[in-house]
Amino acid sequence: MKKLLAIGIASALLFAGFATLSHAQESSDTRAGDREMHREIKRAIAEARFDALDGNGDGEITRAEVDAKRMADFARADTNADGVLSIEESQAWKDAKRAERQAVRAQAQFTRADVNGDGVIGPDEFGSRNEKMFDRVDANEDGIITTEEAEDSIKRMGKKRRMGLRGQRGE
């Protein structure tokens, strides 16, 4: 029974928590790549926002352009054109803006996953981060993750997190 429980826990951690384990145990190069990707996403979003505000495209944003953008956005959000926003219209507007941001993120993530830059993700590129994580957890490199290896991996993850937090606090 104890072994079944351990196997169940290990399976849940490996499949449900793959991303968490992977993130915590990634090499510093991979984490640096993730940080760069997040910076690129933020830059892309900031550029899109700037371009949306710069109505005449002169590289400068005036108060009039900000006001014009706000009024245009309000008019698009006010789908029934009654001059006010209902909760439904407001929520739909927020959902649309969230979808735009997610599209920018998805494009950046796709570009990063498309290692060879051919515009598609092949089987060798798909899920390669999970393969790397599997290899890290499989300590004896036998192609099998045992409960002991999973538990050791979890302990290492906790230790790295604690050390990372200490480092961030200046300890």
Coordinates of N, CA and C in Angstrom, one line a residue:
M1 N 0.8 -1.2 0.0 CA 0.0 0.0 0.0 C 0.9 1.3 0.0
K2 N 1.9 1.2 0.8 CA 2.8 2.4 0.9 C 3.5 2.6 -0.4
K3 N 3.9 1.5 -1.1 CA 4.6 1.6 -2.4 C 3.6 2.2 -3.4
L4 N 2.4 1.7 -3.4 CA 1.3 2.2 -4.3 C 1.1 3.7 -4.1
L5 N 1.1 4.2 -2.9 CA 0.9 5.6 -2.6 C 2.1 6.4 -3.1
A6 N 3.3 5.8 -2.9 CA 4.5 6.5 -3.4 C 4.5 6.6 -4.9
I7 N 4.1 5.5 -5.5 CA 4.0 5.6 -7.0 C 3.0 6.6 -7.5
G8 N 1.9 6.6 -6.8 CA 0.8 7.5 -7.1 C 1.3 9.0 -7.0
I9 N 2.0 9.2 -5.9 CA 2.5 10.6 -5.7 C 3.5 10.9 -6.7
A10 N 4.4 10.0 -7.0 CA 5.4 10.3 -8.0 C 4.8 10.5 -9.4
S11 N 3.8 9.7 -9.7 CA 3.1 9.9 -11.0 C 2.4 11.3 -11.1
A12 N 1.8 11.6 -10.0 CA 1.1 12.9 -10.0 C 2.1 14.1 -10.1
L13 N 3.2 13.9 -9.4 CA 4.2 15.0 -9.5 C 4.8 15.1 -10.9
L14 N 5.0 13.9 -11.5 CA 5.7 13.9 -12.8 C 4.7 14.4 -13.9
F15 N 3.5 14.1 -13.8 CA 2.6 14.5 -14.9 C 1.9 15.8 -14.6
A16 N 1.3 16.0 -13.4 CA 0.6 17.2 -13.1 C 1.6 18.3 -12.8
G17 N 2.7 18.0 -12.2 CA 3.7 19.0 -11.8 C 4.9 19.1 -12.7
F18 N 4.8 18.6 -13.9 CA 6.0 18.6 -14.8 C 6.5 20.0 -14.9
A19 N 5.7 21.0 -15.2 CA 6.1 22.3 -15.4 C 6.8 22.9 -14.2
T20 N 6.3 22.6 -13.0 CA 6.9 23.2 -11.8 C 8.3 22.6 -11.6
L21 N 8.3 21.3 -11.7 CA 9.6 20.6 -11.5 C 10.6 21.1 -12.6
S22 N 10.2 21.2 -13.8 CA 11.0 21.6 -14.9 C 11.5 23.0 -14.6
H23 N 10.6 23.9 -14.2 CA 11.1 25.3 -14.0 C 12.1 25.4 -12.9
A24 N 11.9 24.6 -11.8 CA 12.8 24.7 -10.7 C 14.1 24.1 -11.0
Q25 N 14.2 23.2 -11.9 CA 15.4 22.5 -12.1 C 16.1 22.8 -13.4
E26 N 15.6 23.8 -14.1 CA 16.2 24.1 -15.4 C 17.6 24.7 -15.2
S27 N 18.4 24.6 -16.2 CA 19.7 25.1 -16.1 C 19.7 26.6 -16.1
S28 N 20.7 27.3 -15.7 CA 20.7 28.8 -15.7 C 20.5 29.3 -17.1
D29 N 21.0 28.6 -18.1 CA 20.9 29.0 -19.5 C 19.4 29.0 -19.9
T30 N 18.7 28.0 -19.5 CA 17.3 27.9 -19.8 C 16.5 29.0 -19.1
R31 N 16.8 29.2 -17.8 CA 16.1 30.2 -17.1 C 16.4 31.6 -17.7
A32 N 17.7 31.8 -18.1 CA 18.0 33.1 -18.7 C 17.2 33.2 -20.0
G33 N 17.1 32.1 -20.8 CA 16.3 32.2 -22.0 C 14.8 32.5 -21.7
D34 N 14.3 31.9 -20.6 CA 12.9 32.3 -20.2 C 12.8 33.7 -19.9
R35 N 13.8 34.3 -19.1 CA 13.7 35.7 -18.7 C 13.8 36.5 -20.0
E36 N 14.6 36.2 -20.9 CA 14.7 36.9 -22.2 C 13.4 36.9 -23.0
M37 N 12.8 35.7 -23.0 CA 11.5 35.5 -23.7 C 10.4 36.4 -23.0
H38 N 10.4 36.5 -21.7 CA 9.5 37.3 -21.0 C 9.7 38.8 -21.3
R39 N 11.0 39.2 -21.4 CA 11.3 40.6 -21.7 C 10.9 40.9 -23.2
E40 N 11.1 39.9 -24.1 CA 10.6 40.1 -25.5 C 9.1 40.3 -25.5
I41 N 8.4 39.5 -24.8 CA 6.9 39.6 -24.7 C 6.5 41.0 -24.2
K42 N 7.1 41.4 -23.1 CA 6.8 42.7 -22.6 C 7.1 43.8 -23.5
R43 N 8.3 43.7 -24.2 CA 8.6 44.7 -25.3 C 7.6 44.7 -26.4
A44 N 7.2 43.5 -26.8 CA 6.2 43.5 -27.9 C 4.9 44.1 -27.5
I45 N 4.5 43.8 -26.3 CA 3.2 44.4 -25.8 C 3.3 45.9 -25.7
A46 N 4.5 46.3 -25.1 CA 4.7 47.8 -25.0 C 4.7 48.5 -26.3
E47 N 5.4 47.9 -27.3 CA 5.4 48.5 -28.6 C 4.0 48.5 -29.3
A48 N 3.3 47.5 -29.1 CA 1.9 47.4 -29.6 C 1.1 48.5 -29.0
R49 N 1.2 48.7 -27.7 CA 0.5 49.7 -27.0 C 0.9 51.1 -27.4
F50 N 2.2 51.3 -27.6 CA 2.7 52.6 -28.0 C 2.1 52.9 -29.4
D51 N 2.2 51.9 -30.3 CA 1.7 52.1 -31.7 C 0.3 52.4 -31.7
A52 N -0.5 51.7 -30.8 CA -1.9 52.0 -30.8 C -2.3 53.4 -30.3
L53 N -1.4 53.9 -29.4 CA -1.6 55.3 -28.9 C -1.1 56.4 -29.9
D54 N -0.1 56.0 -30.6 CA 0.5 57.0 -31.6 C -0.4 57.0 -32.9
G55 N -1.5 57.7 -32.8 CA -2.5 57.7 -33.9 C -1.9 58.1 -35.2
N56 N -1.0 59.1 -35.3 CA -0.5 59.6 -36.6 C 0.8 58.9 -37.0
G57 N 1.3 58.1 -36.1 CA 2.5 57.3 -36.4 C 3.8 58.2 -36.5
D58 N 3.8 59.3 -35.8 CA 5.0 60.2 -35.8 C 6.0 59.8 -34.7
G59 N 5.8 58.8 -33.9 CA 6.7 58.4 -32.9 C 6.6 59.2 -31.6
E60 N 5.5 60.0 -31.5 CA 5.2 60.7 -30.3 C 3.8 60.6 -30.0
I61 N 3.5 60.6 -28.7 CA 2.1 60.4 -28.2 C 1.7 61.7 -27.5
T62 N 0.6 62.3 -28.0 CA 0.1 63.5 -27.4 C -1.1 63.2 -26.6
R63 N -1.5 64.1 -25.7 CA -2.7 64.0 -24.9 C -3.9 63.7 -25.8
A64 N -4.0 64.4 -26.9 CA -5.1 64.3 -27.8 C -5.2 62.9 -28.4
E65 N -4.0 62.3 -28.7 CA -4.0 60.9 -29.2 C -4.4 59.9 -28.1
V66 N -4.0 60.1 -26.9 CA -4.5 59.3 -25.8 C -6.0 59.4 -25.6
D67 N -6.5 60.6 -25.6 CA -7.9 60.8 -25.5 C -8.7 60.2 -26.7
A68 N -8.2 60.3 -27.9 CA -8.8 59.7 -29.0 C -8.8 58.2 -28.9
K69 N -7.7 57.6 -28.5 CA -7.7 56.1 -28.3 C -8.7 55.7 -27.3
R70 N -8.7 56.4 -26.2 CA -9.7 56.0 -25.1 C -11.1 56.1 -25.6
M71 N -11.4 57.1 -26.3 CA -12.8 57.2 -26.9 C -13.1 56.1 -27.9
A72 N -12.1 55.8 -28.7 CA -12.3 54.8 -29.7 C -12.5 53.4 -29.1
D73 N -11.7 53.2 -28.0 CA -11.8 51.9 -27.3 C -13.2 51.8 -26.6
F74 N -13.6 53.0 -26.0 CA -14.9 53.0 -25.4 C -16.0 52.7 -26.4
A75 N -15.9 53.3 -27.6 CA -16.9 53.0 -28.6 C -16.9 51.6 -29.0
R76 N -15.8 50.9 -29.1 CA -15.7 49.5 -29.5 C -16.3 48.6 -28.4
A77 N -16.0 49.0 -27.1 CA -16.5 48.3 -26.0 C -18.0 48.4 -25.8
D78 N -18.5 49.5 -26.2 CA -20.0 49.8 -26.1 C -20.7 49.2 -27.3
T79 N -20.8 47.9 -27.2 CA -21.3 47.2 -28.4 C -22.8 47.5 -28.8
N80 N -23.6 48.0 -27.8 CA -25.0 48.3 -28.2 C -25.1 49.8 -28.4
A81 N -24.0 50.6 -28.3 CA -23.9 52.0 -28.7 C -24.9 52.8 -27.8
D82 N -25.1 52.5 -26.6 CA -26.0 53.3 -25.7 C -25.3 54.3 -24.9
G83 N -24.0 54.5 -25.1 CA -23.2 55.5 -24.4 C -22.7 55.1 -23.0
V84 N -23.0 53.9 -22.6 CA -22.5 53.4 -21.3 C -22.2 52.0 -21.4
L85 N -21.3 51.5 -20.5 CA -20.9 50.1 -20.6 C -21.7 49.3 -19.5
S86 N -22.2 48.2 -19.9 CA -22.8 47.3 -18.9 C -21.7 46.4 -18.4
I87 N -22.0 45.6 -17.4 CA -21.0 44.6 -16.9 C -20.6 43.6 -17.9
E88 N -21.6 43.2 -18.8 CA -21.3 42.3 -19.8 C -20.3 42.9 -20.9
E89 N -20.6 44.1 -21.3 CA -19.7 44.8 -22.2 C -18.3 45.0 -21.7
S90 N -18.3 45.4 -20.4 CA -17.0 45.6 -19.8 C -16.2 44.3 -19.7
Q91 N -16.9 43.3 -19.3 CA -16.2 42.0 -19.2 C -15.7 41.5 -20.6
A92 N -16.6 41.7 -21.6 CA -16.2 41.3 -23.0 C -15.0 42.0 -23.5
W93 N -14.9 43.3 -23.1 CA -13.8 44.2 -23.5 C -12.5 43.7 -22.8
K94 N -12.6 43.4 -21.5 CA -11.4 42.9 -20.8 C -11.0 41.5 -21.4
D95 N -11.9 40.7 -21.7 CA -11.6 39.4 -22.3 C -10.9 39.5 -23.6
A96 N -11.4 40.5 -24.4 CA -10.7 40.7 -25.7 C -9.3 41.2 -25.6
K97 N -9.1 42.1 -24.6 CA -7.7 42.6 -24.4 C -6.8 41.5 -23.9
R98 N -7.4 40.7 -23.0 CA -6.6 39.5 -22.5 C -6.2 38.6 -23.6
A99 N -7.1 38.3 -24.5 CA -6.9 37.5 -25.7 C -5.8 38.0 -26.6
E100 N -5.8 39.3 -26.7 CA -4.7 40.0 -27.5 C -3.3 39.8 -26.9
R101 N -3.3 40.0 -25.5 CA -2.0 39.7 -24.8 C -1.6 38.3 -24.9
Q102 N -2.5 37.4 -24.8 CA -2.2 36.0 -24.9 C -1.7 35.6 -26.3
A103 N -2.2 36.2 -27.3 CA -1.8 36.0 -28.7 C -0.3 36.4 -28.8
V104 N 0.0 37.5 -28.3 CA 1.4 38.0 -28.3 C 2.3 37.0 -27.6
R105 N 1.9 36.6 -26.4 CA 2.7 35.6 -25.6 C 2.8 34.3 -26.4
A106 N 1.7 33.8 -27.0 CA 1.8 32.5 -27.7 C 2.7 32.6 -28.9
Q107 N 2.7 33.8 -29.6 CA 3.6 33.9 -30.7 C 5.1 33.9 -30.3
A108 N 5.4 34.5 -29.1 CA 6.8 34.5 -28.6 C 7.2 33.1 -28.2
Q109 N 6.2 32.4 -27.5 CA 6.5 31.0 -27.1 C 6.7 30.1 -28.3
F110 N 5.9 30.3 -29.3 CA 6.0 29.5 -30.5 C 7.4 29.7 -31.2
T111 N 7.7 31.0 -31.3 CA 9.0 31.3 -31.9 C 10.2 30.7 -31.2
R112 N 10.1 30.7 -29.8 CA 11.1 30.1 -29.0 C 11.1 28.5 -29.2
A113 N 10.0 27.9 -29.3 CA 9.9 26.5 -29.5 C 10.4 26.0 -30.8
D114 N 10.2 26.9 -31.8 CA 10.6 26.6 -33.2 C 12.1 26.8 -33.3
V115 N 12.8 25.8 -32.8 CA 14.3 25.9 -32.6 C 15.0 26.1 -34.0
N116 N 14.5 25.4 -35.0 CA 15.2 25.6 -36.3 C 14.7 26.7 -37.1
G117 N 13.7 27.4 -36.7 CA 13.2 28.6 -37.3 C 12.5 28.4 -38.6
D118 N 11.9 27.2 -38.8 CA 11.2 26.9 -40.1 C 9.8 27.2 -40.1
G119 N 9.3 27.8 -39.0 CA 7.9 28.3 -39.0 C 6.9 27.2 -38.5
V120 N 7.4 26.1 -38.2 CA 6.5 25.0 -37.7 C 7.3 24.3 -36.6
I121 N 6.5 23.6 -35.7 CA 7.2 22.8 -34.6 C 7.0 21.4 -35.0
G122 N 8.2 20.8 -35.2 CA 8.2 19.3 -35.5 C 8.2 18.5 -34.3
P123 N 8.1 17.2 -34.5 CA 8.1 16.3 -33.3 C 9.3 16.4 -32.4
D124 N 10.5 16.7 -33.1 CA 11.7 16.8 -32.3 C 11.7 18.1 -31.4
E125 N 11.0 19.1 -31.8 CA 10.9 20.3 -31.1 C 9.8 20.3 -30.1
F126 N 8.7 19.6 -30.3 CA 7.5 19.6 -29.5 C 7.8 18.9 -28.1
G127 N 7.6 19.6 -27.0 CA 7.8 19.0 -25.7 C 9.2 18.7 -25.3
S128 N 10.2 19.3 -26.0 CA 11.6 18.9 -25.7 C 11.9 19.3 -24.2
R129 N 11.3 20.3 -23.6 CA 11.6 20.7 -22.3 C 11.2 19.6 -21.3
N130 N 10.1 18.9 -21.6 CA 9.7 17.7 -20.7 C 10.7 16.6 -20.8
E131 N 11.3 16.4 -22.0 CA 12.3 15.4 -22.1 C 13.5 15.7 -21.3
K132 N 13.9 17.0 -21.3 CA 15.1 17.4 -20.5 C 14.8 17.2 -19.0
M133 N 13.6 17.5 -18.6 CA 13.2 17.4 -17.2 C 13.3 15.9 -16.8
F134 N 12.7 15.0 -17.7 CA 12.8 13.6 -17.4 C 14.2 13.1 -17.2
D135 N 15.1 13.6 -18.1 CA 16.5 13.2 -18.0 C 17.1 13.6 -16.7
R136 N 16.7 14.8 -16.2 CA 17.3 15.3 -15.0 C 16.8 14.5 -13.8
V137 N 15.5 14.1 -13.8 CA 14.9 13.3 -12.7 C 15.5 11.8 -12.7
D138 N 15.7 11.3 -13.9 CA 16.2 9.9 -14.1 C 17.7 9.9 -13.7
A139 N 18.0 9.9 -12.5 CA 19.4 10.1 -12.0 C 20.3 9.0 -12.5
N140 N 19.9 7.8 -12.6 CA 20.8 6.7 -13.0 C 20.8 6.5 -14.5
E141 N 20.0 7.3 -15.2 CA 19.9 7.3 -16.7 C 19.6 5.9 -17.3
D142 N 18.6 5.2 -16.6 CA 18.2 3.9 -17.1 C 16.9 4.0 -17.9
G143 N 16.4 5.2 -18.1 CA 15.1 5.4 -18.8 C 13.9 5.2 -18.0
I144 N 14.0 5.0 -16.7 CA 12.9 4.8 -15.8 C 13.1 5.7 -14.6
I145 N 12.0 6.3 -14.2 CA 12.0 7.2 -13.0 C 11.4 6.4 -11.9
T146 N 12.1 6.1 -10.8 CA 11.6 5.4 -9.7 C 11.1 6.4 -8.7
T147 N 10.3 5.9 -7.7 CA 9.8 6.8 -6.7 C 10.9 7.5 -5.9
E148 N 12.1 6.7 -5.7 CA 13.2 7.3 -5.0 C 13.8 8.5 -5.8
E149 N 13.9 8.3 -7.1 CA 14.4 9.4 -8.0 C 13.5 10.6 -8.0
A150 N 12.2 10.3 -8.0 CA 11.2 11.4 -8.0 C 11.3 12.2 -6.7
E151 N 11.4 11.4 -5.6 CA 11.4 12.1 -4.2 C 12.7 12.9 -4.1
D152 N 13.9 12.3 -4.6 CA 15.1 13.0 -4.5 C 15.0 14.3 -5.4
S153 N 14.4 14.2 -6.5 CA 14.2 15.4 -7.4 C 13.4 16.5 -6.7
I154 N 12.4 16.1 -6.0 CA 11.5 17.0 -5.2 C 12.4 17.7 -4.1
K155 N 13.2 16.9 -3.4 CA 14.0 17.5 -2.4 C 15.0 18.5 -3.0
R156 N 15.6 18.1 -4.1 CA 16.6 19.0 -4.8 C 15.8 20.3 -5.2
M157 N 14.6 20.2 -5.7 CA 13.8 21.3 -6.1 C 13.6 22.2 -4.9
G158 N 13.2 21.7 -3.8 CA 13.0 22.5 -2.6 C 14.2 23.2 -2.1
K159 N 15.4 22.5 -2.2 CA 16.6 23.1 -1.7 C 17.0 24.2 -2.7
K160 N 16.8 24.1 -4.0 CA 17.1 25.1 -4.9 C 16.2 26.3 -4.7
R161 N 15.0 26.1 -4.4 CA 14.0 27.2 -4.2 C 14.4 27.9 -2.9
R162 N 14.7 27.2 -1.9 CA 15.1 27.9 -0.6 C 16.4 28.7 -0.8
M163 N 17.4 28.1 -1.5 CA 18.6 28.9 -1.8 C 18.3 30.1 -2.7
G164 N 17.4 29.9 -3.6 CA 17.1 31.0 -4.5 C 16.4 32.2 -3.8
L165 N 15.5 31.8 -2.8 CA 14.9 32.8 -2.0 C 15.9 33.5 -1.1
R166 N 16.8 32.8 -0.6 CA 17.8 33.4 0.3 C 18.6 34.4 -0.5
G167 N 19.0 34.0 -1.7 CA 19.8 34.8 -2.6 C 19.1 36.1 -3.0
Q168 N 17.7 36.0 -3.2 CA 17.0 37.2 -3.5 C 16.8 38.1 -2.4
R169 N 16.8 37.6 -1.2 CA 16.7 38.4 0.0 C 18.0 39.0 0.5
G170 N 19.1 38.6 -0.2 CA 20.4 39.1 0.2 C 21.0 38.4 1.4
E171 N 20.5 37.2 1.7 CA 21.1 36.4 2.8 C 22.3 35.7 2.4

